Tab-separated table of C-alpha atoms in Angstrom:
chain	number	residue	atom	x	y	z
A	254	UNK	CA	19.743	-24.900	-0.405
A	255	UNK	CA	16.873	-23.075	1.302
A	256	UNK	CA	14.993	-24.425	4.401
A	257	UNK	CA	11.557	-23.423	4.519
A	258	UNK	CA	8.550	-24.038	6.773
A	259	UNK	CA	5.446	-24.495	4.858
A	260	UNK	CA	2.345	-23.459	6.727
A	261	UNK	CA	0.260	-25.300	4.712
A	262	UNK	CA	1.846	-28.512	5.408
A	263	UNK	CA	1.764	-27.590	9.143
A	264	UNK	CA	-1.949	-26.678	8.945
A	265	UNK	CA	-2.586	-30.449	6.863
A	266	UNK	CA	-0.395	-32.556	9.376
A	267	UNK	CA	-1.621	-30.984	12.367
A	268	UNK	CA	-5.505	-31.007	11.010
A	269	UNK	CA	-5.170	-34.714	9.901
A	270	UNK	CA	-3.491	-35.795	13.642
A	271	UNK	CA	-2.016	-38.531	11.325
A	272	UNK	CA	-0.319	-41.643	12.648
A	273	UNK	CA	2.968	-42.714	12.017
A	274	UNK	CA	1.649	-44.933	8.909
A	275	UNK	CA	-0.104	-41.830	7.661
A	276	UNK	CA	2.871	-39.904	8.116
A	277	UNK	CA	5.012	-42.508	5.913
A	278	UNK	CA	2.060	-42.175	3.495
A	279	UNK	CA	2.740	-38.320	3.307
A	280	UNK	CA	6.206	-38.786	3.354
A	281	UNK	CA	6.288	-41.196	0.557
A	282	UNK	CA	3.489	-38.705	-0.860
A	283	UNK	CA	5.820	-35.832	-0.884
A	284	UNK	CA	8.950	-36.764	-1.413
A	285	UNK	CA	7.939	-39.854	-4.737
A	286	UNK	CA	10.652	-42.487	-2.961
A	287	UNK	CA	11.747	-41.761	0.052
A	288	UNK	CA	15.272	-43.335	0.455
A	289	UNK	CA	15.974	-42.618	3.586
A	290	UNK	CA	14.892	-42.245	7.372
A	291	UNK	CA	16.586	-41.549	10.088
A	292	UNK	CA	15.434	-40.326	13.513
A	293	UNK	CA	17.114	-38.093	16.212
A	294	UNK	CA	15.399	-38.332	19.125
A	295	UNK	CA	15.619	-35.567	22.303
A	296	UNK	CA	18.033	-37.184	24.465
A	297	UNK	CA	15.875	-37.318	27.240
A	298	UNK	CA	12.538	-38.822	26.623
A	299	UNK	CA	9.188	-38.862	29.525
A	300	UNK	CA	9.026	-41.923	31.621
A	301	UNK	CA	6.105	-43.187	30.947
A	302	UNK	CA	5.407	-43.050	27.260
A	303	UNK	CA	2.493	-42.871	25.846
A	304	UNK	CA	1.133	-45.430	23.746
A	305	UNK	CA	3.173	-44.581	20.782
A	306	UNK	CA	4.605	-46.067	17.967
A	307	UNK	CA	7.646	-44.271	17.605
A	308	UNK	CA	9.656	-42.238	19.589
A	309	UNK	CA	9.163	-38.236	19.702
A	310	UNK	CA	11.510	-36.699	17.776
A	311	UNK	CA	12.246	-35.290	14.042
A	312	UNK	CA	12.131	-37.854	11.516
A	313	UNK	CA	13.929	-36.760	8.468
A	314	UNK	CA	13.300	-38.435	4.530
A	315	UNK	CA	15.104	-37.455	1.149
A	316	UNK	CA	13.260	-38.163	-2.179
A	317	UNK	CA	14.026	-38.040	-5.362
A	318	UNK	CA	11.829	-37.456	-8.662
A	319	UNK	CA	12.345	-36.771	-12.230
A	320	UNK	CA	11.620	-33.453	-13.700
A	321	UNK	CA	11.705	-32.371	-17.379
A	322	UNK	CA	15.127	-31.128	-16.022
A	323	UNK	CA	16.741	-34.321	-15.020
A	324	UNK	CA	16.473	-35.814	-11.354
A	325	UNK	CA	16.184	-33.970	-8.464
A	326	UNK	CA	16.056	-34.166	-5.184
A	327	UNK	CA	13.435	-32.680	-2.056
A	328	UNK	CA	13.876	-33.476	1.721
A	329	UNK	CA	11.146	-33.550	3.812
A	330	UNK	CA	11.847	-33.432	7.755
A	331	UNK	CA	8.393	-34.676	10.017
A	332	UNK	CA	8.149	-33.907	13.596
A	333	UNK	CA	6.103	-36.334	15.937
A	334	UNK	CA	4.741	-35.929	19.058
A	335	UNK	CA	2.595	-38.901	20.697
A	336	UNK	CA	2.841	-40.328	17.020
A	337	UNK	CA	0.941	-37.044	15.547
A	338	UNK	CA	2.853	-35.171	12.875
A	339	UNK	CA	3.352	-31.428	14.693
A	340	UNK	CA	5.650	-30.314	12.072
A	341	UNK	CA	6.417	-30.450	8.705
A	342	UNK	CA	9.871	-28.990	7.090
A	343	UNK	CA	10.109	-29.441	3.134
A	344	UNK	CA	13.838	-28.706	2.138
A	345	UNK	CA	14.524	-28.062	-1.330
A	346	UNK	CA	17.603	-28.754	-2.842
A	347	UNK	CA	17.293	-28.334	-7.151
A	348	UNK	CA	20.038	-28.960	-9.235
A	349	UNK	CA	18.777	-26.259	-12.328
A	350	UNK	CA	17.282	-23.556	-12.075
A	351	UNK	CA	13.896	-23.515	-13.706
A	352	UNK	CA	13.482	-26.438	-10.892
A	353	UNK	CA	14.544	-23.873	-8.397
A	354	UNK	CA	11.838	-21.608	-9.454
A	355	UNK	CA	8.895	-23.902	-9.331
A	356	UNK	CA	10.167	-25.738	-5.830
A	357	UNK	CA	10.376	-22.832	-4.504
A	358	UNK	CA	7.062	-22.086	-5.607
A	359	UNK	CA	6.044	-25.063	-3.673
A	360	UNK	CA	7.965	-24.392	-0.791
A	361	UNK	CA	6.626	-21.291	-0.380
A	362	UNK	CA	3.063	-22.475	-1.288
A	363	UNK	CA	2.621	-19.764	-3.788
A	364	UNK	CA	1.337	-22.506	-5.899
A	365	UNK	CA	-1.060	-23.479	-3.997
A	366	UNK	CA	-3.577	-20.218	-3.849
A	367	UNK	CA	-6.326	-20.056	-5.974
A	368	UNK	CA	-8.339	-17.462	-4.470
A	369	UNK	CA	-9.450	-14.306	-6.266
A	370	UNK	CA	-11.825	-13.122	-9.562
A	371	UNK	CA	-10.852	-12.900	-13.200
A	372	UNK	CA	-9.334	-9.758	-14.023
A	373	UNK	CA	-10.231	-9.262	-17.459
A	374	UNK	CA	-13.892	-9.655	-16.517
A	375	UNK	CA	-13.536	-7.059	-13.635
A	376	UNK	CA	-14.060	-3.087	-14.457
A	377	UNK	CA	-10.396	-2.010	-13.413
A	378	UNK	CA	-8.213	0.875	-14.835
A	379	UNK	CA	-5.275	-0.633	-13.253
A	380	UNK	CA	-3.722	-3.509	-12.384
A	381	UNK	CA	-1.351	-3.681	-9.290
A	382	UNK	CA	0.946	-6.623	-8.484
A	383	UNK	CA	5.033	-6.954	-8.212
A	384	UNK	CA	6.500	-4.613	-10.809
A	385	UNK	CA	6.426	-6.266	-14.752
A	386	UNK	CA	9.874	-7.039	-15.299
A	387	UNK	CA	11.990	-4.936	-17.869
A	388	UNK	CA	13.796	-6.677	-20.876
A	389	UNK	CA	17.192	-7.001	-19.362
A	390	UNK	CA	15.933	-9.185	-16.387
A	391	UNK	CA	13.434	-11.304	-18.862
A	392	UNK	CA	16.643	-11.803	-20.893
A	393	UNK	CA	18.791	-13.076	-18.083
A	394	UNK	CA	16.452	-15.258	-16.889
A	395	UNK	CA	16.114	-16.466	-20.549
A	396	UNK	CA	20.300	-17.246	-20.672
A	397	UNK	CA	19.897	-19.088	-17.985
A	398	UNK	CA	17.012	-21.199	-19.181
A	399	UNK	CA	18.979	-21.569	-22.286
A	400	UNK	CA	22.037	-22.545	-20.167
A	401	UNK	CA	19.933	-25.404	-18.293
A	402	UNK	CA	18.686	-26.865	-21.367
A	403	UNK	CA	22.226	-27.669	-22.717
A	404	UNK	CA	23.868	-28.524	-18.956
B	236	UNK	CA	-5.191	4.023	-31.081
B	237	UNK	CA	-6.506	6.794	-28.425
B	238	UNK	CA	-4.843	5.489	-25.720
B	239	UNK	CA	-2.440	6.469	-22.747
B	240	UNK	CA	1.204	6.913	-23.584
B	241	UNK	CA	3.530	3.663	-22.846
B	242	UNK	CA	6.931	3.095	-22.500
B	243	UNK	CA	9.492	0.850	-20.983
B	244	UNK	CA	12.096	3.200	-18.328
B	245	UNK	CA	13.816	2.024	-15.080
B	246	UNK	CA	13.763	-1.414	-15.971
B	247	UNK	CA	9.639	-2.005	-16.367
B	248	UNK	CA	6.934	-0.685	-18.239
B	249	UNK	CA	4.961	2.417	-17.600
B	250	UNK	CA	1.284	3.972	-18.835
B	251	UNK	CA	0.656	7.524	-18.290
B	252	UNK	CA	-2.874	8.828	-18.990
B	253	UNK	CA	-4.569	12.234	-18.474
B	254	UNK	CA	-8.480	13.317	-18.361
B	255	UNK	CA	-11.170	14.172	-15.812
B	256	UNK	CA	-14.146	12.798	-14.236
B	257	UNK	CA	-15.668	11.604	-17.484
B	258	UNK	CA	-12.978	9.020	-18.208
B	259	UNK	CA	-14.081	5.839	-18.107
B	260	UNK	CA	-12.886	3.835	-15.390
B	261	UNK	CA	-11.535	1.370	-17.456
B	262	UNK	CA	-9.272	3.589	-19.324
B	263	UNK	CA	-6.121	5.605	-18.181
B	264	UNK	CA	-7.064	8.350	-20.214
B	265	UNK	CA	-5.320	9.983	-23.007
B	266	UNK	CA	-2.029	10.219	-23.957
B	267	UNK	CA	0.166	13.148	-23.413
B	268	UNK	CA	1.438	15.727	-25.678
B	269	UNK	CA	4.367	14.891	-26.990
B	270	UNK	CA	6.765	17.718	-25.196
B	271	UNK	CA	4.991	16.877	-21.773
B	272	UNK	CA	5.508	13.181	-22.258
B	273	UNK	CA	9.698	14.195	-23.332
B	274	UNK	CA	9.614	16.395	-19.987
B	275	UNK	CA	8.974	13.144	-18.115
B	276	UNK	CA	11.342	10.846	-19.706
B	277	UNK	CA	13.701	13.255	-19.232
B	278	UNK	CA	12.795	13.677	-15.293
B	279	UNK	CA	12.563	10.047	-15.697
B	280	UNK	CA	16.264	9.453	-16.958
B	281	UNK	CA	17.692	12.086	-14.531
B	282	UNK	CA	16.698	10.072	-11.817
B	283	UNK	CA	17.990	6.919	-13.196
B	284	UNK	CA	21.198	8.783	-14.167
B	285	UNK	CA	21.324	10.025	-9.737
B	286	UNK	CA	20.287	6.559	-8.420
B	287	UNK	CA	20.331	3.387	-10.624
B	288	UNK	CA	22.671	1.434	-9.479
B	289	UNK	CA	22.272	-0.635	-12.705
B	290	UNK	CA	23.938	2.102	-15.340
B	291	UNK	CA	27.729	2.317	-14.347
B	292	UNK	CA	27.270	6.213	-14.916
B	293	UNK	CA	25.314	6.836	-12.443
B	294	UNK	CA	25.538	8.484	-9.465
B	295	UNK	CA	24.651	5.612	-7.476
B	296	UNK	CA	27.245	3.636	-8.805
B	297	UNK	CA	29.994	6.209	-8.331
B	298	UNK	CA	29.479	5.768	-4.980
B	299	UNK	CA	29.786	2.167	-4.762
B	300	UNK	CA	33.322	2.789	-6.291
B	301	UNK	CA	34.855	5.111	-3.721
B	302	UNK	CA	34.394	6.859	-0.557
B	303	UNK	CA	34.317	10.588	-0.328
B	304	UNK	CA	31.969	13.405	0.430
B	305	UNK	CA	28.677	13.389	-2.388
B	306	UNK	CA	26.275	16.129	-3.265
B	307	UNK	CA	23.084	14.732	-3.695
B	308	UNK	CA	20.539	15.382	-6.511
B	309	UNK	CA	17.578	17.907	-4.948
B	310	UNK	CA	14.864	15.146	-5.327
B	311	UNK	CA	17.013	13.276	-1.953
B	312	UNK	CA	15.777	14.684	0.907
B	313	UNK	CA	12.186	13.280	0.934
B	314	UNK	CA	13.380	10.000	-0.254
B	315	UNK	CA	15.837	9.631	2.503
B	316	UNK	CA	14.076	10.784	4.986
B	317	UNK	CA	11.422	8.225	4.229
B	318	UNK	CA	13.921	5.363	4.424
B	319	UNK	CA	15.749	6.841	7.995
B	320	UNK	CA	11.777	6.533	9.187
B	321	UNK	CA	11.418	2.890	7.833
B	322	UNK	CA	14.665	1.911	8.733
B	323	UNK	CA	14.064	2.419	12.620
B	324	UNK	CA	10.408	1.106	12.233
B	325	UNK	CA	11.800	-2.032	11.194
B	326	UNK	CA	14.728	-2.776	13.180
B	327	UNK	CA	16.823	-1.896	10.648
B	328	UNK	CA	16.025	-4.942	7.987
B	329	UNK	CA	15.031	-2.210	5.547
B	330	UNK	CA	17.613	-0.008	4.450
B	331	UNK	CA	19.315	1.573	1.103
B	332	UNK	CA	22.293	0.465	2.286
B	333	UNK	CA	21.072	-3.405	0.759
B	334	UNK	CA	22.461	-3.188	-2.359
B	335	UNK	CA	25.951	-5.068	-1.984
B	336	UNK	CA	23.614	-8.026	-0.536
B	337	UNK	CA	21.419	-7.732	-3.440
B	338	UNK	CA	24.626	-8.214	-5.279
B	339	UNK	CA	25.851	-11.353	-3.527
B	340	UNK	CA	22.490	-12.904	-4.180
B	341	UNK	CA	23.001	-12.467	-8.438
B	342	UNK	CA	20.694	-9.010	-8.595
B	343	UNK	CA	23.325	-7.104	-10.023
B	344	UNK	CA	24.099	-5.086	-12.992
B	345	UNK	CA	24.899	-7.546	-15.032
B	346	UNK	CA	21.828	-9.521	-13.837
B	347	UNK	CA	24.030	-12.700	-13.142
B	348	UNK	CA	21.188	-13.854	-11.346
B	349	UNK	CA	23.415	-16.324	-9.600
B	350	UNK	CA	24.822	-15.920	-5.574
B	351	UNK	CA	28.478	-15.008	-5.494
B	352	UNK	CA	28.691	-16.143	-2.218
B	353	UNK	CA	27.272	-16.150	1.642
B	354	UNK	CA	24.882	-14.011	2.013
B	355	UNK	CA	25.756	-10.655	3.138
B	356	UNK	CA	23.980	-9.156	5.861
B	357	UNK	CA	23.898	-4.693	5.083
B	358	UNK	CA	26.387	-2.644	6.793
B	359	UNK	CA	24.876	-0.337	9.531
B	360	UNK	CA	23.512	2.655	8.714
B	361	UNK	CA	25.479	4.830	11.243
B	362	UNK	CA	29.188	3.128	10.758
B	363	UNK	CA	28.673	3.727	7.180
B	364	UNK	CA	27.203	6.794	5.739
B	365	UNK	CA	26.405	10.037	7.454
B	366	UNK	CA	23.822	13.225	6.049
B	367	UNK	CA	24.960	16.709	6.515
B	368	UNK	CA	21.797	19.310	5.597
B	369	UNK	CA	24.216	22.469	4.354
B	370	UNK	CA	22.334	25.252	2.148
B	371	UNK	CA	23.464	23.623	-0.806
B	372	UNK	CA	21.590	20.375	0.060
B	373	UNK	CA	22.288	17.272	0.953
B	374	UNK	CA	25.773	15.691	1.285
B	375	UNK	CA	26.396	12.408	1.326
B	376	UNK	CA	29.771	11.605	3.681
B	377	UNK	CA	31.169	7.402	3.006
B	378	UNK	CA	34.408	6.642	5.069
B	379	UNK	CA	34.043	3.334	2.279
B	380	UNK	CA	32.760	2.714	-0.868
B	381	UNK	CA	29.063	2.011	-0.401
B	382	UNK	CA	26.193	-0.011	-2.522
B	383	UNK	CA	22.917	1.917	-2.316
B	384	UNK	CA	19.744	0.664	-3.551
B	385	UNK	CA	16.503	2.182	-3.295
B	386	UNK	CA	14.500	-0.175	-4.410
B	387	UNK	CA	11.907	-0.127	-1.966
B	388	UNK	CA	10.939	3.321	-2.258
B	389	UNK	CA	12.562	4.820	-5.158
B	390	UNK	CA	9.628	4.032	-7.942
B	391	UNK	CA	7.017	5.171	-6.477
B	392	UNK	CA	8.785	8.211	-5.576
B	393	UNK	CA	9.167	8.757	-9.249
B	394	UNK	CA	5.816	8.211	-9.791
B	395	UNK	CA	5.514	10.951	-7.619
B	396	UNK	CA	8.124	13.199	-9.216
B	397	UNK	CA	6.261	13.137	-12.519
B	398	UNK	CA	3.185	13.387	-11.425
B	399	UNK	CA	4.643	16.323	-10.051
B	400	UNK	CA	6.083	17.729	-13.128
B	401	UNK	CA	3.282	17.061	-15.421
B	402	UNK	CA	1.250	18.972	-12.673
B	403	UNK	CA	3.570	22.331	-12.918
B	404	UNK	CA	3.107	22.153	-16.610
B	405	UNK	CA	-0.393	21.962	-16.421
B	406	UNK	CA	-1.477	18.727	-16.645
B	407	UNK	CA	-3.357	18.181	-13.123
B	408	UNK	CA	-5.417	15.139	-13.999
B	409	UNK	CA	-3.264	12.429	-14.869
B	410	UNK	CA	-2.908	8.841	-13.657
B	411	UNK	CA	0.709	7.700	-13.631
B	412	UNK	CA	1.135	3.834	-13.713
B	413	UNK	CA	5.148	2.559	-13.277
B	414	UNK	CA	3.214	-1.091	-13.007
B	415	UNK	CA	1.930	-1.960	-9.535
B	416	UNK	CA	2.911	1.527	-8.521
B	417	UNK	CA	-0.119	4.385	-9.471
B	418	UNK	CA	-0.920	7.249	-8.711
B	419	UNK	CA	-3.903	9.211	-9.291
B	420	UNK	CA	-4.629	13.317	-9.337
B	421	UNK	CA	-7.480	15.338	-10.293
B	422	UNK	CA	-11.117	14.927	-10.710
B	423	UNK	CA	-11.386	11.461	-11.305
B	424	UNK	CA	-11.512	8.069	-9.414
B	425	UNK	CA	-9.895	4.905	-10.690
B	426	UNK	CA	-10.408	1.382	-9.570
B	427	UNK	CA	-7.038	-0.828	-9.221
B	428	UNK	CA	-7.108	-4.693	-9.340
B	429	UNK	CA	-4.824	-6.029	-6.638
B	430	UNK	CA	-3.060	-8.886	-8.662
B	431	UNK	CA	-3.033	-12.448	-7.092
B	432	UNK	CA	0.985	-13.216	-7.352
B	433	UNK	CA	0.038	-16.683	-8.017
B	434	UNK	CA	-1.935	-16.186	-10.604
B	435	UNK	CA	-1.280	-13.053	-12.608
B	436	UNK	CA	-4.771	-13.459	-14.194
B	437	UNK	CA	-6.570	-12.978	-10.946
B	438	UNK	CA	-7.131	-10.769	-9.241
B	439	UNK	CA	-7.617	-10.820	-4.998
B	440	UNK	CA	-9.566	-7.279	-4.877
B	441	UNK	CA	-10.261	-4.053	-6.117
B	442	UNK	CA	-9.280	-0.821	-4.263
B	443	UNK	CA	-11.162	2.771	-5.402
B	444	UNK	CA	-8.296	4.974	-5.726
B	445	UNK	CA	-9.149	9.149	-5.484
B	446	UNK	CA	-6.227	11.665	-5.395
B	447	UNK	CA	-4.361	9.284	-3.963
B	448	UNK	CA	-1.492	6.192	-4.465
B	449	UNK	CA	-1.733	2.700	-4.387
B	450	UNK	CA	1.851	1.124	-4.950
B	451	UNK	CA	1.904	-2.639	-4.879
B	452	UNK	CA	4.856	-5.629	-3.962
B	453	UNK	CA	5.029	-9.247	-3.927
B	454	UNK	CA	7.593	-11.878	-4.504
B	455	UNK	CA	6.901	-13.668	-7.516
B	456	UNK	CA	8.287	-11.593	-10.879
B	457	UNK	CA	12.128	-10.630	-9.517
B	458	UNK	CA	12.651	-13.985	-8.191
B	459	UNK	CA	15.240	-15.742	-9.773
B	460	UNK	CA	16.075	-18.839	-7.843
B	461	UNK	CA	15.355	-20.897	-5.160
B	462	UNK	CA	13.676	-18.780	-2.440
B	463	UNK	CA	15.393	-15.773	-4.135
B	464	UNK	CA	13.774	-12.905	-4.806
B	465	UNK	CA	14.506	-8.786	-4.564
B	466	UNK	CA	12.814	-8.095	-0.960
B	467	UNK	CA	16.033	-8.427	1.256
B	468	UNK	CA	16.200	-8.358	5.297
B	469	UNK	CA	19.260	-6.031	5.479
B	470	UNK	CA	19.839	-7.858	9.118
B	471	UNK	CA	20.535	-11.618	7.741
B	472	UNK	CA	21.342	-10.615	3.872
B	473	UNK	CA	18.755	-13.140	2.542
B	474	UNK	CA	15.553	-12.724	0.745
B	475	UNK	CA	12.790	-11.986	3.795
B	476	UNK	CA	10.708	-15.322	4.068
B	477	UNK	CA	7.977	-14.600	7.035
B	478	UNK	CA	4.925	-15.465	5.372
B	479	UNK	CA	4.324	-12.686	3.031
B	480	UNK	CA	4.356	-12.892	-0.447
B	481	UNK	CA	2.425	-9.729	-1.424
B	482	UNK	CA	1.471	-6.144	-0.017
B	483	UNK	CA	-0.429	-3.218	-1.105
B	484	UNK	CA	-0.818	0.045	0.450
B	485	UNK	CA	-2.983	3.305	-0.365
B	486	UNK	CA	-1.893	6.597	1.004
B	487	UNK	CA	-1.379	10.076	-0.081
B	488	UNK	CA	1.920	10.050	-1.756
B	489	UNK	CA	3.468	6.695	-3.772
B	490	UNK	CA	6.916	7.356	-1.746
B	491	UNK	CA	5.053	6.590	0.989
B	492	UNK	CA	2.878	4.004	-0.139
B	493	UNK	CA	5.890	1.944	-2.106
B	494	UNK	CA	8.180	2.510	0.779
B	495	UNK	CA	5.573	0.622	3.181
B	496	UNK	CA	4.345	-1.770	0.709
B	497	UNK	CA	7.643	-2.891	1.133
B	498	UNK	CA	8.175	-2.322	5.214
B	499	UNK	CA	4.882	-4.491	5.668
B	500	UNK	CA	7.447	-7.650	4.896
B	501	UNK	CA	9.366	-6.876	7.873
B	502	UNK	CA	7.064	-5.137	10.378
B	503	UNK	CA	3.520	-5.428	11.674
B	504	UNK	CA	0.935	-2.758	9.799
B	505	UNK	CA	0.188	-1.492	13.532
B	506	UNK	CA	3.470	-0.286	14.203
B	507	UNK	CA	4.301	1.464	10.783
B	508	UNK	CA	0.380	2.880	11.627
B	509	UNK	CA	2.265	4.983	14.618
B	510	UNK	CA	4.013	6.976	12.156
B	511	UNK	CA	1.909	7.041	8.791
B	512	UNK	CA	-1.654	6.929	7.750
B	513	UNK	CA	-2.159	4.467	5.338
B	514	UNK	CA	-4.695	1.575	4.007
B	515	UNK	CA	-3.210	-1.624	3.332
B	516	UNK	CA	-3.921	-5.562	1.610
B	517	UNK	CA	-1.806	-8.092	3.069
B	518	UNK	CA	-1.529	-11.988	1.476
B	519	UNK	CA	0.263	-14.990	3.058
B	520	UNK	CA	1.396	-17.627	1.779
B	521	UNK	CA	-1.576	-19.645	3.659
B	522	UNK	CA	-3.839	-17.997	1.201
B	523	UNK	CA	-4.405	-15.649	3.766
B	524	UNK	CA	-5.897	-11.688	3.049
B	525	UNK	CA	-5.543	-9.100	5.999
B	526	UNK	CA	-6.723	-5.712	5.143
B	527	UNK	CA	-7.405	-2.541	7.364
B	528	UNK	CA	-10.616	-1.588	8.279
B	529	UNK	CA	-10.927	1.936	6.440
B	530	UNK	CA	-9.364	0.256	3.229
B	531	UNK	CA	-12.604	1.599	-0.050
B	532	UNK	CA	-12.962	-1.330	-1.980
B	533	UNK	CA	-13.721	-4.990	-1.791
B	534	UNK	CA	-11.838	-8.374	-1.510
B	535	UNK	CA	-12.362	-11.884	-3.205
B	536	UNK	CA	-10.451	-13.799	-0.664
C-alpha cells in the first residue's frame, strides 16, 4: 500500500472551494461507494467557529469498485478547513497487479496528461523516453499477468 | 532494407547509424560494417560481463557475493567519479550502492518483480566501500558483500564507450541510440522527440541535437507495481515520488547527461547547474514542462 498526494486533486479541491456536500459528491465520485467516514478532528479546535458545517479536520472514506480483476478497493482521505476541501490524499490499496499498475497510474496522475504532438507526424530521427524494456522484463511482467488471470 | 544496425543488448534495444551532413534527419543513417558493428557488441558485452548485476558472472555480481579487495575494469574511473559527484549533489539519494534496495522492491535478477520485504534504505557510501587510485587502476575495497547498480549512469556511459570505439576505428559520424539514451558525433544534426510517458505516441518536444547527448528517464516502462518503479531514493529505499515522472538532459557526454537525467528526480536543476553544464526538460505529474532557457528546440506543452 502506497500513499500518494495527487496534485491534481489538490489543484481541483482547492480551485472548486467545494462545500462539505460537494466534497461527499467527490468523495462518492472517487471512491464509486464510499462505505465509510470517519473524522479525526485536531484536538483543540478555535473558539469561535466559523460558520461551518463540519468540524476541521481529515475526513477519511474507503470505496470499493469492480475491475476486470475482481473488486478492489481505493481510500480517499479529504482535508477541510472552514468546510473547503484543502487536501486531497487518494490511497491505493489493489489486490492484483495489473490493478496496481493502472491505480498507480492514477495516483500518480500519469493518466491524466494529454499534452504533446503526434510523433509519427513530427520530422524526428530519434525518439527519447524511459528506456524500451528488454524481453526478460516484458516476460516477467507477462507471468505475472498470467498469474493474475488464474488467482 | 538500408537502414541502421539494431539489436537487443543490456536488457533494451539499440540502433546504431553512421553518415554525414546529408543524412536525412529522419534517418539514423546506415548501418555498420559488419566487423565494426562485432567490435561494439563485443565492447558492449564486456561491459555487461564488469557491471550487470543481472548475469551471475559478472563482475558486479561477484561482488555482491563477498567482500574483498576488486580490480576494476579500466572503463571505472569516469563512471565513478560521476556518481561520487551526484551522490553529494543529492544528499546522497543517488548512489550505486542501490542495488540491494532495488532487490527488496522485486528488480532483481530473476525479475521477481515482487517486494521481498521493507524497503531497504542503501548503505552509506563511506561505511561501505572505499577507492584506492594505485597505477594499476582502480581498486575496489568491501569490508561486506555489496549490491552495486549503476543504473543511473551506466547506459549512457556505454553509449559513450562505443561511440568511442567506433570513433578509433574510423567511424566519426555515427549516432548511437541505446533507446532514450543518444548520442550524436560528426557533421550532422539530429532532431530527438522527447516522448510523453503517458502517452508513448506523443511526443512533449523536440530537442536539435549537434555533437552532443541527449539521454532521457521517466517512470512509466520499469514500473512494475503499485508506485514501483526503477528510480530509487537510496535515503528511504523506495521508488522517489516528488512530482517527477520524466527528465531529459543534453550535454556533452551521455555519462553525464544519463547520470543527471536521473539526479533531476532528487535535486533541483540549479544546484546540479553548479557543477555541470547542461540543458534540461522537466515533466510533473501536474502536466507540468520546465525547461532551461538555452535548451535548441521547441516544446508542445
Amino acid at each position: 500500500m502506497t500513499r500518494m498526494m495527487t496534485t491534481n486533486a489538490r489543484t481541483t479541491a482547492g480551485r472548486i472551494a467545494a462545500p462539505v456536500g460537494v466534497a461527499a459528491a467527490l468523495i462518492g465520485t472517487l471512491t464509486g461507494c464510499s462505505t465509510a467516514t470517519t473524522a479525526e478532528p485536531p484536538a483543540d479546535q478555535p473558539a469561535q467557529p466559523v460558520d461551518a458545517s463540519y468540524r476541521d479536520g481529515m475526513y477519511l472514506a474507503d470505496g470499493g469498485y469492480e475491475s476486470p480483476n475482481g473488486s478492489e478497493t481505493i481510500t480517499v482521505e479529504i482535508e477541510l478547513t472552514n468546510d473547503i476541501v484543502t487536501g486531497v490524499v487518494v490511497t491505493s490499496n489493489p489486490t492484483n497487479p495489473t490493478t496496481a499498475n493502472f491505480q498507480s497510474k492514477f495516483a500518480d496522475g500519469i493518466g491524466d496528461i494529454v499534452i504533446g504532438q503526434d510523433i509519427d507526424k513530427l520530422d524526428v530521427t530519434v525518439v527519447a523516453g524511459s528506456s524500451l524494456t528488454g524481453n526478460g522484463f516484458r516476460e516477467a511482467i507477462t507471468t505475472i499477468k498470467a498469474e493474475a488471470l488464474v488467482g | 532494407m538500408v537502414g541502421p544496425s539494431s539489436f537487443e543488448a543490456i536488457g533494451t534495444p539499440w540502433r546504431i547509424g553512421h553518415g554525414g551532413a546529408e543524412t536525412p534527419v529522419g534517418s539514423l543513417g546506415a548501418a555498420l560494417a559488419p566487423d565494426d558493428l562485432t567490435a561494439v557488441l563485443e565492447r558492449i558485452e564486456q561491459f555487461d560481463r564488469d557491471w550487470s548485476r543481472f548475469r551471475d558472472d559478472s563482475l558486479v555480481s561477484r561482488i555482491a557475493r563477498e567482500a574483498g579487495s576488486w580490480r576494476l575494469p579500466a572503463d571505472a574511473r569516469p563512471m565513478l567519479a560521476l556518481y561520487e559527484q551526484l551522490h553529494a549533489l543529492t544528499d546522497a539519494r543517488l548512489t550505486p550502492l542501490v542495488g540491494a534496495s532495488l532487490e527488496r522492491l522485486g528488480y532483481d535478477a530473476a525479475y521477481r518483480l515482487t517486494p521481498s520485504g521493507a524497503p531497504l534504505p542503501a548503505p552509506s557510501w563511506a561505511d561501505t566501500i572505499a577507492l584506492r587510485h594505485t597505477v594499476e587502476g582502480i581498486t575496489l575495497d568491501t569490508v561486506a558483500p555489496v549490491v552495486l547498480d549503476v543504473g543511473a549512469a551506466g547506459k549512457g556511459y556505454l553509449v559513450d564507450l562505443v561511440g568511442d570505439l567506433l570513433a578509433a576505428r574510423g567511424v566519426g559520424d555515427s549516432v548511437v541510440d541505446a533507446s532514450g539514451d543518444v548520442r550524436v558525433r560528426g557533421e550532422r544534426s539530429i532532431r530527438v522527440a522527447l516522448e510523453n510517458p503517458a502517452d508513448p505516441t506523443k511526443a512533449v518536444g523536440v530537442v536539435e541535437l549537434h555533437n552532443a547527448a541527449l539521454c532521457a528517464s521517466a517512470i512509466n516502462r520499469r514500473a512494475w507495481g503499485n508506485g514501483l518503479h526503477h528510480i530509487i531514493d537510496a535515503v528511504t529505499g523506495l521508488p522517489v515520488d516528488q512530482g517527477v515522472i520524466a527528465t531529459w538532459v543534453v550535454a556533452d557526454t551521455a555519462l553525464v547527461a544519463d547520470g543527471l537525467a536521473t539526479a533531476l528526480f532528487f535535486a533541483e536543476p540549479v544546484r546540479l547547474a553548479e557543477a555541470f553544464s547542461f540543458e534540461w526538460v522537466r515533466l510533473t505529474s501536474d502536466g507540468r514542462l520546465d525547461a532551461s532557457p538555452g535548451l535548441r528546440g521547441e516544446l508542445f506543452a
